[in-house]
Every structure is written in C-alpha cells, then in structure tokens.
Coordinates of C-alpha atoms in Angstrom, one line a residue:
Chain A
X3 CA 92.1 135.4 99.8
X4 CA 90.5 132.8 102.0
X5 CA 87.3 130.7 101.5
X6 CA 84.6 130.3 103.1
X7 CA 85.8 127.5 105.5
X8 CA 88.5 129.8 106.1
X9 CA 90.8 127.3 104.4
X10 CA 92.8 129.4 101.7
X11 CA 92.4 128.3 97.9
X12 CA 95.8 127.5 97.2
X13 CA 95.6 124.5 99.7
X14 CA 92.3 123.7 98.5
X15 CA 93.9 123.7 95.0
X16 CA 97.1 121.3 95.8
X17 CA 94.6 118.8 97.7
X18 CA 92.6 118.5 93.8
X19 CA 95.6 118.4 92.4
X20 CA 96.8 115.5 94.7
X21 CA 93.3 113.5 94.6
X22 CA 93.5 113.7 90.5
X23 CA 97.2 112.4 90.7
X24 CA 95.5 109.3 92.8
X25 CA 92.6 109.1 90.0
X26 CA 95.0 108.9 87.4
X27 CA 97.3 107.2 89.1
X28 CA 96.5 103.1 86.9
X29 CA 96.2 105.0 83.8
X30 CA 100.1 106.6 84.3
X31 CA 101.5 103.0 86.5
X32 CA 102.4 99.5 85.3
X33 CA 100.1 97.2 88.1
X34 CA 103.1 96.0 90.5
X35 CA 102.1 92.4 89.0
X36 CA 103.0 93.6 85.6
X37 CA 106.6 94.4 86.4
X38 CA 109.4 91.6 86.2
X39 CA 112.2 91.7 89.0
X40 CA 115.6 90.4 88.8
X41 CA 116.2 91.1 85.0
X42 CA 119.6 90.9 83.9
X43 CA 120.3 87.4 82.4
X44 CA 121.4 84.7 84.3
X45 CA 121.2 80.6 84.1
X46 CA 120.2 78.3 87.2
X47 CA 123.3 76.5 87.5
X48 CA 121.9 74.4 90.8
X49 CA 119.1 74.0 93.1
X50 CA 118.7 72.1 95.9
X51 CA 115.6 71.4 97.8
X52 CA 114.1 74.9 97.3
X53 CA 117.4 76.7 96.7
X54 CA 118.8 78.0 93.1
X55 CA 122.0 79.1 92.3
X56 CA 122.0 82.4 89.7
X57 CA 125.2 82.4 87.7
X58 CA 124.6 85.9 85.7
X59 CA 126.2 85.9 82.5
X60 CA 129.7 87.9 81.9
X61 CA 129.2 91.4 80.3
X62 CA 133.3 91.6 79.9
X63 CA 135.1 90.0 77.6
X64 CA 137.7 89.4 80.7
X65 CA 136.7 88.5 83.8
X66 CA 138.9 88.7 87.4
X67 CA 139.4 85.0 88.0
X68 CA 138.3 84.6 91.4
X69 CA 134.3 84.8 90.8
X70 CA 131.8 86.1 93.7
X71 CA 129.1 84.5 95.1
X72 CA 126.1 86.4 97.0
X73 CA 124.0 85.0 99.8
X74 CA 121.0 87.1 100.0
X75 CA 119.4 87.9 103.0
X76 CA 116.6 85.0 104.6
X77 CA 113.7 87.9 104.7
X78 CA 112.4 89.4 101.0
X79 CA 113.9 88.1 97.5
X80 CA 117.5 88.5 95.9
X81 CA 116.1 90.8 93.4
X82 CA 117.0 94.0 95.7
X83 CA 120.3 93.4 94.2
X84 CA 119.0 93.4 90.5
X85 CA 116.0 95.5 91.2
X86 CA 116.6 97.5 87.5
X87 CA 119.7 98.3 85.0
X88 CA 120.7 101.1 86.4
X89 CA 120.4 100.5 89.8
X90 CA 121.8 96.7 89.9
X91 CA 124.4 95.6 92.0
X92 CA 124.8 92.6 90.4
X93 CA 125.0 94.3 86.9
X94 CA 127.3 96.9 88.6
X95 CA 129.7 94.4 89.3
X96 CA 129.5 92.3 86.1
X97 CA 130.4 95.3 84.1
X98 CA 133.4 95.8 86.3
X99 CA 134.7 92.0 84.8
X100 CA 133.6 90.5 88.2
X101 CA 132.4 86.7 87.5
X102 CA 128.9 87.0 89.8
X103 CA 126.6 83.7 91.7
X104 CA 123.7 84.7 93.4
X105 CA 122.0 82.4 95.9
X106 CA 117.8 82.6 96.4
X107 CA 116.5 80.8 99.1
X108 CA 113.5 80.2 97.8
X109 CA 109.9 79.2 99.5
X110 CA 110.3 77.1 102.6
X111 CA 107.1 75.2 102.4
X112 CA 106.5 73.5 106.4
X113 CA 108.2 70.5 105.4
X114 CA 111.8 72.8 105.8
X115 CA 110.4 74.0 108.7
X116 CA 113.2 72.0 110.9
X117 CA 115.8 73.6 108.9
X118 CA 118.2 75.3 111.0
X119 CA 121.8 77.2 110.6
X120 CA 123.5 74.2 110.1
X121 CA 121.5 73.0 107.0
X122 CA 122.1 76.4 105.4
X123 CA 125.6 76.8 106.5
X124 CA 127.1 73.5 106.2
X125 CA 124.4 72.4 103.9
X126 CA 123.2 74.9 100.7
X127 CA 125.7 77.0 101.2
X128 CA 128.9 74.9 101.2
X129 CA 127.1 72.8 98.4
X130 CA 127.0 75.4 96.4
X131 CA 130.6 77.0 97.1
X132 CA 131.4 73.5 96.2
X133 CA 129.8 73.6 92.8
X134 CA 130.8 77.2 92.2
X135 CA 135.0 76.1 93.3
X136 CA 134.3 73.3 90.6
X137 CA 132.7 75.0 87.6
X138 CA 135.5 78.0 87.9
X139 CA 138.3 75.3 88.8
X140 CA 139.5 77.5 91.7
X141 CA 140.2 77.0 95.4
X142 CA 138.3 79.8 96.9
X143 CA 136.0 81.8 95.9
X144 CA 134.6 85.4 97.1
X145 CA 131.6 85.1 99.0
X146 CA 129.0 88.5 100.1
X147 CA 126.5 88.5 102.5
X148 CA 123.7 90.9 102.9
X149 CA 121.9 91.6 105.6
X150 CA 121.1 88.2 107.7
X151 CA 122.9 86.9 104.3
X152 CA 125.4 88.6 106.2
X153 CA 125.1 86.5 109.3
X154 CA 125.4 83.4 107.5
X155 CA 128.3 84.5 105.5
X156 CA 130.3 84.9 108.5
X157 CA 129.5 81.8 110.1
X158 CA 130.3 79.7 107.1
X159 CA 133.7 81.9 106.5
X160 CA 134.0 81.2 110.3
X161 CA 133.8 77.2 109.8
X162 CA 135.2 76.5 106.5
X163 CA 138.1 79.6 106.0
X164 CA 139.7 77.5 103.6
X165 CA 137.2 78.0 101.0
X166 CA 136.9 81.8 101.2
X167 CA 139.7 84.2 99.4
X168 CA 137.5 87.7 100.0
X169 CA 134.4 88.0 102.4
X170 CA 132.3 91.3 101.5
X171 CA 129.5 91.9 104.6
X172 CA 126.7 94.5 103.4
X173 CA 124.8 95.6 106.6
X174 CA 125.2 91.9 108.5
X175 CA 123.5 90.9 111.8
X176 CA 125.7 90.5 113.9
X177 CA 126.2 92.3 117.4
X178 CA 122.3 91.6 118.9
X179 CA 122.3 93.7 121.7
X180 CA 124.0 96.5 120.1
X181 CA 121.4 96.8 117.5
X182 CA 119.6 99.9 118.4
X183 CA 116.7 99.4 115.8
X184 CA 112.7 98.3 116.8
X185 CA 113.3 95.1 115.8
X186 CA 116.2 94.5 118.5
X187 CA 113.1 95.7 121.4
X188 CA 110.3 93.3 119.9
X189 CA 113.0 89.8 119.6
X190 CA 114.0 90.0 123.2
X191 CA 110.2 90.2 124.3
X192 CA 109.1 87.4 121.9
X193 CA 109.0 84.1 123.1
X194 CA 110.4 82.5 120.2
X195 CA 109.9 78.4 121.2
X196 CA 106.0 78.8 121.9
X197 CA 106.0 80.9 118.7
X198 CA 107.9 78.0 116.2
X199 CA 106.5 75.2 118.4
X200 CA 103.4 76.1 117.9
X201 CA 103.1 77.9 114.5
X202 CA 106.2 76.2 112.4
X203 CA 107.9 78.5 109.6
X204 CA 107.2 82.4 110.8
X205 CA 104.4 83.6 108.1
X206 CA 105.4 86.4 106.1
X207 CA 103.0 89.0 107.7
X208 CA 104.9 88.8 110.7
X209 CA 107.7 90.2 109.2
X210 CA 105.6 92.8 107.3
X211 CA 103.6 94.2 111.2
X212 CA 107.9 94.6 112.3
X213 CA 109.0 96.1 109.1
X214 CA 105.6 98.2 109.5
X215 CA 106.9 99.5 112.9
X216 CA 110.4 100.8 111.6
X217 CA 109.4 104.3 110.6
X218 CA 105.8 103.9 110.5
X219 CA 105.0 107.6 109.3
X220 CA 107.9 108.2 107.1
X221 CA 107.3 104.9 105.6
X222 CA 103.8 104.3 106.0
X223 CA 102.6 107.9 104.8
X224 CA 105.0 110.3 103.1
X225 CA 106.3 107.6 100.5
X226 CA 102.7 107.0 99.2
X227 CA 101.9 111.1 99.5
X228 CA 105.2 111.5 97.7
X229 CA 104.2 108.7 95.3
X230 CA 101.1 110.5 94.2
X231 CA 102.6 113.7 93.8
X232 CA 105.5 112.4 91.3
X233 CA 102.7 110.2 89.5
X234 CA 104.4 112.1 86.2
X235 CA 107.9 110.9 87.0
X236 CA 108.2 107.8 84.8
X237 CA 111.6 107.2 86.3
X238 CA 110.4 107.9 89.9
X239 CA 107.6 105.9 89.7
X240 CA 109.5 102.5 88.1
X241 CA 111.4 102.5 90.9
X242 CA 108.9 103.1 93.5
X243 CA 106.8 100.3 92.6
X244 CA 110.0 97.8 91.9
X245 CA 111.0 98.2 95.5
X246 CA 107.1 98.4 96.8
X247 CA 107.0 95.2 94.9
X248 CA 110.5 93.8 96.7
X249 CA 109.3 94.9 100.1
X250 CA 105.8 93.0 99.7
X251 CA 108.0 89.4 98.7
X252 CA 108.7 88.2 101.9
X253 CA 108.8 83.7 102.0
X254 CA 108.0 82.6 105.3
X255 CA 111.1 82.0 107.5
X256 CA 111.9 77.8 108.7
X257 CA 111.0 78.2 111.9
X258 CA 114.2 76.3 113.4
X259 CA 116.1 78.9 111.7
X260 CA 114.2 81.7 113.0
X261 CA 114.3 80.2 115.9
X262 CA 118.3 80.2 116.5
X263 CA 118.4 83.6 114.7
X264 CA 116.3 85.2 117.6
X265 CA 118.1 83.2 120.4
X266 CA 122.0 83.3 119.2
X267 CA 121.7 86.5 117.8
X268 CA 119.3 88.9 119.6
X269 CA 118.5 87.3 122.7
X270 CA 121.9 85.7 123.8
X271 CA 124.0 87.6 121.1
X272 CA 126.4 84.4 120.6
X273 CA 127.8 85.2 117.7
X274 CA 130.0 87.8 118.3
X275 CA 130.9 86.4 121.8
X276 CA 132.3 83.3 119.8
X277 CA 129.9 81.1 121.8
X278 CA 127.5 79.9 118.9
X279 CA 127.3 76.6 117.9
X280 CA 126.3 75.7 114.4
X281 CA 126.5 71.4 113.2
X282 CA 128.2 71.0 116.7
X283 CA 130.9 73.4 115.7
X284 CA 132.1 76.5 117.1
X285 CA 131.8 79.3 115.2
X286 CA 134.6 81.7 116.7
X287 CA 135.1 85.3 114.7
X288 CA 138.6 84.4 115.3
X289 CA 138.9 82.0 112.5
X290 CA 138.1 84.6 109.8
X291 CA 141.4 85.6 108.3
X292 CA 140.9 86.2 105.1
X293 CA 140.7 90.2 103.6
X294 CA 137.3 91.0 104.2
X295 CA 135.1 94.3 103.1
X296 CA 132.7 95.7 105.5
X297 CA 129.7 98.4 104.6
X298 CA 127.1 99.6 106.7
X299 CA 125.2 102.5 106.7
X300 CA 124.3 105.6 108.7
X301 CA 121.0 105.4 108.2
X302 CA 120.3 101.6 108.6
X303 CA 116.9 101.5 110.6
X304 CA 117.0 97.8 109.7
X305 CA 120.0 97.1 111.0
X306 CA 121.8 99.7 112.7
X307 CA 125.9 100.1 112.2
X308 CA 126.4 99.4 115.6
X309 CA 125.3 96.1 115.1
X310 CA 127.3 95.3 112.2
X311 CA 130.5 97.1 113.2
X312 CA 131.9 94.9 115.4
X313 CA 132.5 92.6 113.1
X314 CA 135.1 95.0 111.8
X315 CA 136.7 94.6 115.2
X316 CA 136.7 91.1 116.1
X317 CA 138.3 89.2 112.9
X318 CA 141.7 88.2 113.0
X319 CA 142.2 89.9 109.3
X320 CA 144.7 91.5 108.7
X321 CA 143.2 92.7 105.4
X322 CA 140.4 94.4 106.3
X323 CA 138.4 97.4 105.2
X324 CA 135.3 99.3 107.1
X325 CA 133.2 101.5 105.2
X326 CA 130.2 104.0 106.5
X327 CA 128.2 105.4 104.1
X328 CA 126.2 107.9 104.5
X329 CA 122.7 105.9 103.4
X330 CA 120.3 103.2 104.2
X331 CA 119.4 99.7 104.1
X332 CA 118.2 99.6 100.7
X333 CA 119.8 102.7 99.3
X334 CA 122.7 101.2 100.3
X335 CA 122.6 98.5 97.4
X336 CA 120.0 99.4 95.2
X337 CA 120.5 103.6 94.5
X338 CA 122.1 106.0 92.5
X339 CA 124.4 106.7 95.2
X340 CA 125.9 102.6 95.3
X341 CA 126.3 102.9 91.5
X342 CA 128.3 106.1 91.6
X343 CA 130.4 105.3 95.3
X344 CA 129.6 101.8 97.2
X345 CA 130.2 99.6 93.9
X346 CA 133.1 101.1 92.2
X347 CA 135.4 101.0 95.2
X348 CA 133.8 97.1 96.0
X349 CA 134.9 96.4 92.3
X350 CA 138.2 97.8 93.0
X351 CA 138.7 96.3 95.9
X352 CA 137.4 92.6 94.7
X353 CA 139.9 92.9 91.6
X354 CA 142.8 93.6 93.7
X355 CA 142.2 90.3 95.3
X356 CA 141.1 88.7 92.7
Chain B
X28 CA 88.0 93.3 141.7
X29 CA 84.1 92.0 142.9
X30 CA 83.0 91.7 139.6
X31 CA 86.6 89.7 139.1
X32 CA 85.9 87.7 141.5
X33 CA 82.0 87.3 140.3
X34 CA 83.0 86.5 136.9
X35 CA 85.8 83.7 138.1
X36 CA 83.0 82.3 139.8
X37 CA 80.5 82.1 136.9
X38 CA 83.3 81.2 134.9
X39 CA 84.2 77.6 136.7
X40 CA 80.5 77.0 137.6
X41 CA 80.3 77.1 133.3
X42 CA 83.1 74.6 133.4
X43 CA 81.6 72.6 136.0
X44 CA 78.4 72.3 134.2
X45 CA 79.7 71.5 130.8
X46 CA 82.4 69.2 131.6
X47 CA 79.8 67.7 133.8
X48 CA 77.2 66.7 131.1
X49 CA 79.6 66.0 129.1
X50 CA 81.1 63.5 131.0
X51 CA 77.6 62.0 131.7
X52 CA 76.4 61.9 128.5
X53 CA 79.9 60.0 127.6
X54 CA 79.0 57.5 130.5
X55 CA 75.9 57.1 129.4
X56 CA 75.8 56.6 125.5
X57 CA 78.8 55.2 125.1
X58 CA 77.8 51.6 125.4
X59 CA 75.2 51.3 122.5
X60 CA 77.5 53.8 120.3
X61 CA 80.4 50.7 120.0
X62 CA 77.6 49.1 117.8
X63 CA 78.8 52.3 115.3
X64 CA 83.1 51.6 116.3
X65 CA 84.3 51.8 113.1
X66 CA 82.5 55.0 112.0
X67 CA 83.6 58.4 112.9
X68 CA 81.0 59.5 115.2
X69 CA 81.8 57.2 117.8
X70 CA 85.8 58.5 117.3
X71 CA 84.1 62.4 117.8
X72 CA 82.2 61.1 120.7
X73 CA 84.8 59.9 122.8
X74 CA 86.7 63.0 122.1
X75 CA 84.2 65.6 122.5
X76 CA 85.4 65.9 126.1
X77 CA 88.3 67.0 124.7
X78 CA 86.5 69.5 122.4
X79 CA 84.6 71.1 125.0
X80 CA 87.9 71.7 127.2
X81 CA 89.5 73.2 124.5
X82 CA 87.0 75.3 123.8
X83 CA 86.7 76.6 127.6
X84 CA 90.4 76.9 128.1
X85 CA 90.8 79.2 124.3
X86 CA 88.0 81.6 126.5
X87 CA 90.3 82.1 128.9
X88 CA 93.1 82.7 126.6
X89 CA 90.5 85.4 124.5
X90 CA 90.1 87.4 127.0
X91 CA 94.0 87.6 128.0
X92 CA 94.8 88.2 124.1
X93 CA 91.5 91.0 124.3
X94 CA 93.4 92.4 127.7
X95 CA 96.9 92.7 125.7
X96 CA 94.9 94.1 122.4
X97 CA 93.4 97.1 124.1
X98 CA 96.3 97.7 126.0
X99 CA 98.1 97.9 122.7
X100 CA 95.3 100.5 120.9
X101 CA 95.6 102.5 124.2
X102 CA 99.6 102.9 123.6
X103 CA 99.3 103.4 120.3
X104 CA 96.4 105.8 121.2
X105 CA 98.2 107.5 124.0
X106 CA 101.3 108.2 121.9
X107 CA 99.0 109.8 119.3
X108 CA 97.5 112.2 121.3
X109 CA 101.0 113.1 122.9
X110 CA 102.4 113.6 119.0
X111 CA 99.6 115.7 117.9
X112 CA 99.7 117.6 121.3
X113 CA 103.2 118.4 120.5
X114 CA 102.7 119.3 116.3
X115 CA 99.8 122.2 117.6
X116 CA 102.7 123.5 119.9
X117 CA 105.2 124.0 117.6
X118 CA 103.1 124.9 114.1
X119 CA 99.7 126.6 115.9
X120 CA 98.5 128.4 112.5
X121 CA 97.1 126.8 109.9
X122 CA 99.1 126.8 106.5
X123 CA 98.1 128.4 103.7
X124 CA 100.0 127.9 100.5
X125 CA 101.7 124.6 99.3
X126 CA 105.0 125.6 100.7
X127 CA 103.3 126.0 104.2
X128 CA 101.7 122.7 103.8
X129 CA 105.2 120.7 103.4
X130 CA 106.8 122.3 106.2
X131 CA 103.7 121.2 108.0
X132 CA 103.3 117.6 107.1
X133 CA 107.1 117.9 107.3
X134 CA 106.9 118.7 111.1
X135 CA 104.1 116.8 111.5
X136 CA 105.7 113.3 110.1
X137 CA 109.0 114.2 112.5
X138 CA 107.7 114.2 115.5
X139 CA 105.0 111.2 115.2
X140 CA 108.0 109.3 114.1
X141 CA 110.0 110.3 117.2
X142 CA 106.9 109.3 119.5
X143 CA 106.3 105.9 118.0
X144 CA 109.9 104.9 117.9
X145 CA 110.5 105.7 121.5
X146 CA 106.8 104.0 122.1
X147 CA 107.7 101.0 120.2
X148 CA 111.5 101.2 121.6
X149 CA 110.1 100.8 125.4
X150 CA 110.1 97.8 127.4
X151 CA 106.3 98.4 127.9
X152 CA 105.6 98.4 124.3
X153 CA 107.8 95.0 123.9
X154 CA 106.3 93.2 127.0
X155 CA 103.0 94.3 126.2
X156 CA 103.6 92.7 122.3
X157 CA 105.4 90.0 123.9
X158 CA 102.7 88.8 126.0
X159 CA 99.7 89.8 123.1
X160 CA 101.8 87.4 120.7
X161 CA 102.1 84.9 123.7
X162 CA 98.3 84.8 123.9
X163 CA 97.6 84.6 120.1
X164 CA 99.6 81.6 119.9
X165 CA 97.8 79.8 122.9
X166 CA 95.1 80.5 121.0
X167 CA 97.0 78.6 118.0
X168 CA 97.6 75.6 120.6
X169 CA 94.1 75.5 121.3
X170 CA 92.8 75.3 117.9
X171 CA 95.7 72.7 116.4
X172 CA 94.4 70.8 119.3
X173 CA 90.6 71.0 118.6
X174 CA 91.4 70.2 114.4
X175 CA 94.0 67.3 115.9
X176 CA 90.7 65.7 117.6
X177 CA 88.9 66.1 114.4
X178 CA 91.4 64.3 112.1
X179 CA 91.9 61.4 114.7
X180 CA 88.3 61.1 114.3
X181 CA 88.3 60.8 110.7
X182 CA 91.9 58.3 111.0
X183 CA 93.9 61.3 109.3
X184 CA 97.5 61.6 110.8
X185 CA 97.3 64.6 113.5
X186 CA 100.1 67.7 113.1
X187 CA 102.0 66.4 115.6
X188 CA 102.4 62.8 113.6
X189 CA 103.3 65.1 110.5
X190 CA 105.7 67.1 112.2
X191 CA 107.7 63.6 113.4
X192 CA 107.5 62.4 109.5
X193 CA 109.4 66.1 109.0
X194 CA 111.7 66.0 111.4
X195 CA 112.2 62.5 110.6
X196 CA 112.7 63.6 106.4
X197 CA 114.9 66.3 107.9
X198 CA 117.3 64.0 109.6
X199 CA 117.2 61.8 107.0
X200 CA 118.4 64.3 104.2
X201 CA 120.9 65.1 106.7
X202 CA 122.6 62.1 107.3
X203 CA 122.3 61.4 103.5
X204 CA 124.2 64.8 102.7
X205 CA 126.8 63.7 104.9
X206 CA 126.9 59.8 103.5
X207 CA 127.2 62.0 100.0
X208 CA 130.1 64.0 101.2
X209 CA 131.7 61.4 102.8
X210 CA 133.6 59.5 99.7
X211 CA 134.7 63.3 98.6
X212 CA 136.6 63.8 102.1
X213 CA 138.5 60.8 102.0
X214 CA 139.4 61.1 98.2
X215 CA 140.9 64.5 99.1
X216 CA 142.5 63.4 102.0
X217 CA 144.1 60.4 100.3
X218 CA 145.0 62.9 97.6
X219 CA 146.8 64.9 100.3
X220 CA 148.9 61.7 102.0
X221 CA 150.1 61.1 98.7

C-alpha cells in the first residue's frame, strides 16, 4: 500500500524508527567525555619535555625477557592500542608474557615547534630505549612502530642497529610516492615551508579536513546512520564512541617535523632511496639487520600496503616476516579480528626471539 | 577581462590614495607627536604605514583565496551532480521497504565514494587545494605582520623575536642532551679498551 506522497509506509516507518533511535540516542550513550581511554594499568616510568614513557604492568607471572617497546604514531593518541579490554593490543600482548613500554608524544605546545626527526629519533626515542635497556638490564630491546610511529622506528633501527633485537612495523610510512591514498595527492601539492614558516606546529584540524577526505561518505555518513540504527547494541556502541573519541584526539604536529615528513617522505620520498638525512646521519635501509615483523593491511586507506611494503624488500634481514591481512588501518590493531589472528602470531613470533 | 582591467585600475588608484595620505599625514604630524615618544601612540603612528599596506596587500590575497574557494565548491559541486547522475541510472525506482532502502543507500554511498576519491585523487583537486592553502596562509603572513606592528607599539617582543628565543631553547636543549650523553660514551668506550 502506498501513501499519499506515494512514498510506501514501510519506509516511512524505518525513517521514525531511525529519528527515535537519534532522540534516544543520550539517554542509551555514555557522552564521549565520559569515557576513559587507555585503561589497562600502567606506571609513567619517564617523560621528557612533553613525552611519557607507559610501562604496563605484567599480567604473567613469567615474562619473555626481551621487553617491547611501542612508538605510537605522531597523529591521534596511543590509546588506539588500548582502546578497551577486549580489543587491546597492548593487553593482548601482556597476557601473552610479553614485557610492554608504550611511548605518547604528548602536546607539542609552539615552543617544540623546531623539533624535527632528529630530536625524536636520536633524542626521545633513544632516551627512552636507554632507560628501558637499563631498567630490564638487557642490550636490546624490541621496538614497534605504528603508522608514522612506523617511520620513526625504522630510522632509529636504521641509526642505532645495536640497540634493536626485533623491529615489528604496523602499517609504516614509508615508500611516498607509492602511497596510493588522498593524502599522498594533497602533500605533493602543499607547500609545506610557507605552511610551517608561517603557521608553526600544523593545528589539529588540518589533519581532521585530510582524514575527512579519505572516504568521506563511507566515513562521513553510513558510520553515524549505522550508529543510530545499533543505538541498542551496548557493545556496538562502546566501541563506536571509544574510536570516535580516538579519531577526534589529534595534538598539533611540530612543524619542523611535519615539515621533513612531507619533504623526505612524500615529496622527495628519501627514505626508502637511503638518501635521508636525520642528526647529519644517513639513514640507509641497509643497516637494518635485525629479524623484523611487517603488517599491513589490504584495506589501509591511510596508508596503503604499497607504501609500507617495500620496506619488506629493502632491509638487509635475513629474518624477516611480511604479513597482509585482509583489514584496515584501525581494524588492523584495535578489532576482533587482531585479537583472534594479528596478535597471536606477533606474540609468537616476539617470544621466539625473545 | 575589461572589467579586469577596470578593477586593477580602481584597485592601485585605492592604493595610491591611501598610501598617499598616509604618508602625508605621517610628514605632517609627526613632529609635534615626539612630544608623546615614549607613549604608544606615537610607536602606532609611525607604523600605521605599515598597517594600511598590510591591509591592501591581504585584499589582494582575499580575493585569490575567494578565487580558489569557489573553485573548490564548484569541484565538489560538479562531482556531486556527476555521482547522483550516475545513482538515478543504475537504481531509477524508488525503494519501498527497508531492504530496498539499504541496497539504495548502499549504491548510493559506492559510487559517491568512487567520484570523490578520483576528484580528490586528481592533480586539479590537489593544485587547486594547494594553491587555496597557499592563499590562506598569505593571508596568515599578513595578519602576523599587522599584530607584529601592534606589539612593537606596545614594546612586546614580536613572533619573530619569539620564534629566535625557540629556536634558540631548541638548540640549546640540544647541545645539552649531547653534553649529557657525552660522559656515558666515553665511559662505555673506555669500558670496551679495557
């Protein structure tokens, strides 16, 4: 039977049922502010300037001896990787006996906005590998990168080798202009020196109008319409607004950073050419030789596999291990699907060499 | 291209005449003001030259960032039109139960996503953002410079002499980190030797 307007009842129906869902929407939903990221317990062992070091506490009785330590990505927070219990990598991997650092970057304020590659690299990071070596009393220690956590990982495994047993790269930046994703098209049109000369650290919302541009209807529309329609799934909807939370926690970038990302990696794509220079170094994928773990994902539109694959390809590892999975960016770390396939076979693997 | 040529004429006429007064009125006032030296009028005054270029040259700038803005919506718009052009041609009825609906929006979320990634894939979408950003940040320049003005009026240190006390702190920490390391290095090498 149709109405009036010719539209039939049943659709008419599903639309009340929809706008009801978005009435009662606060009275089903924690407010984003209400939920706590980053849960399972850890102590801040260092910080420097505006960086902490996490060291999560064992949930083993034993633990492999070699401990890991994480270097988030320099866009969103670290709590992707501890988003909630039974999603978290970092719990994942504790409960596997795996002794687990995190690094968080924290808030560049525009005094760090001349902070560049080298003060991360050969600065926080190796300061913190330092303290890490010391407080386990061991030689080397296991270091991940995610994401452009990723990038740094490899240049400081590139520059200090003798500090690294086991690099793990999750989705790293690597291979600029074989990055097939948006945000490869916008870096080589941007003119990055007029943009950090001018504005300093690169303000959160500029990260948000790219991110905005990667799947805009699939991102921007059906995840709020599906949203509102599983307003009764408790489960569905905890972890909706956990990542909606993540995604809107961006700090702004140091611009001198940003500035050397865009150049040596997109726009002259240095890194994997062995041509960057980082602290007047060389940073030549040749000097990684240590076993190293690689997983991307098929359905990165972040970072696309064929910008983090090469790595694969251009170590001098003997040891090494590529995996594709069949996922994405996010559900690549923080899903049902890492718990049950990416993180038992990274434990695995980790122990082995541990 | 008349009314180009029209409005480039209008435009430096407007420059003339500003820059022109205010030149004057500079020439003119500015002996009895250095009675007031030491108060922040007379600091504005000399500078308000300065000002009012600013302020003409961010004009020019606007209407380069307006240029790149519509040129933007008119992608984005374009695109739109081609995606819903292309959703009528492949689902012409309208749905009528839920089922129909998803398959719809399903569709319908497909191929706008397909037209908007090749748009924003193009080299016309990324010069077109690339100059729109460009012009946005001139803007920037011009207003750092008119606030810059402003704080040398008032003696306050001007971005540019903060940024030099940052880059200075930055260099500083740096060379410190290294002092820091430095006793660790040769303890480990002695350590070696032996």
């Amino acid at each position: 039977m149709q109405s009036e307007s010719g539209i039939s009842p049943k659709i008419i129906e599903e639309f009340l049922k929809f706008n009801r869902n978005i009435i009662d929407a606060p009275n089903h939903v924690p407010a984003p502010d209400e939920i706590n990221l980053g849960i399972t317990p850890h102590d801040v062992v260092y910080t420097e300037d505006n960086i902490r070091l996490l060291h999560y506490k064992p949930l083993t009785q034993k633990q492999a001896q070699i401990p890991l330590v994480i270097t988030y990505a320099i866009i969103n927070r670290y709590h992707i990787l501890d988003i909630q219990p039974e999603k978290s990598w970092v719990r994942n991997l504790l409960q596997q006996g795996i002794d687990v650092y995190m690094l968080d970057w924290g808030t560049p304020s525009n005094l760090y906005k001349y902070l560049g590659f080298d003060d991360y690299v050969n600065g926080y990071l190796d300061n913190s590998l330092d303290f890490v070596r010391d407080e386990a009393g061991v030689e080397q220690v296991s270091l991940q990168g995610y994401c452009t956590g990723g990038t740094i990982a490899t240049i400081y495994s590139s520059l200090h080798p003798e500090k690294i047993k086991n690099l793990v790269m999750t989705a790293p930046v690597i291979d600029g202009w074989r990055d097939t994703t948006v945000v490869s098209n916008l870096t080589k049109h941007i003119d990055v020196d007029k943009m950090v000369d001018t504005i300093g650290n690169v303000p959160p919302e500029f990260m948000y109008y790219c991110f905005s541009l990667l799947k805009p209807f699939e991102q921007g529309v059906d995840k709020y319409i599906n949203f509102f329609r599983n307003i009764d799934n408790q489960k569905f909807v905890d972890s909706f607004l956990r990542i909606e939370k993540w995604v809107s926690d961006t700090p702004p970038i140091p611009g001198e950073l940003f500035r050397q990302w865009v150049k040596d990696i997109y726009q002259e794509n240095l890194l994997i050419q062995n041509k960057m220079y980082v602290g007047g170094r060389q940073v030549s994928l040749e000097n990684i030789t240590m076993p190293i773990f690689t997983q991307v994902a098929v359905g990165d539109h972040l970072v696309s596999p064929e910008c983090s694959m090469p790595l694969h390809y251009s170590v001098a590892s003997e040891d090494k291990t590529l995996r594709v999975y069949p996922s994405g960016h996010v559900g690549m770390i923080a899903s049902s699907f890492s718990q049950k396939k990416i993180l038992p076979e990274l434990g695995k693997w980790l122990i082995e060499r541990s | 291209m008349a009314s180009e040529v029209n409005y480039n004429k209008a435009f430096e006429h407007y420059k003339h005449l500003s820059l022109f007064w205010t030149d004057l009125i500079y020439l003119m006032a500015s002996k009895p003001q250095s009675l007031t030296a030491t108060g922040p009028m007379r600091k504005f005054a000399t500078n308000a030259k300065k000002v009012t270029t600013e302020l003409i040259e961010s004009n020019q700038d606007l209407i380069e960032f307006n240029t790149r803005l519509a040129e933007y919506y008119k992608q984005l718009s374009d695109t739109w039109i081609e995606s819903q052009k292309q959703v009528s041609k492949k689902m012409p009825d309208i749905p009528q139960d839920a089922e129909q609906l998803d398959s719809y929006k399903r569709v319908w979320i497909d191929i706008f996503e397909n037209y908007f990634t090749q748009l924003f894939d193009s080299k016309k979408f990324g010069e077109n953002y690339g100059k729109l950003v460009s012009s946005e940040l001139e803007l920037s320049k011009h207003w750092n410079d008119m606030v810059n003005t402003l704080l040398e009026s008032a003696d306050l240190p001007s971005k540019k002499e903060i940024d030099e006390i940052y880059k200075e702190l930055q260099q500083l920490r740096r060379r410190v980190s290294k002092l820091e390391k430095e006793p660790v290095k040769k303890v480990v090498e002695n350590t070696n030797a032996e």
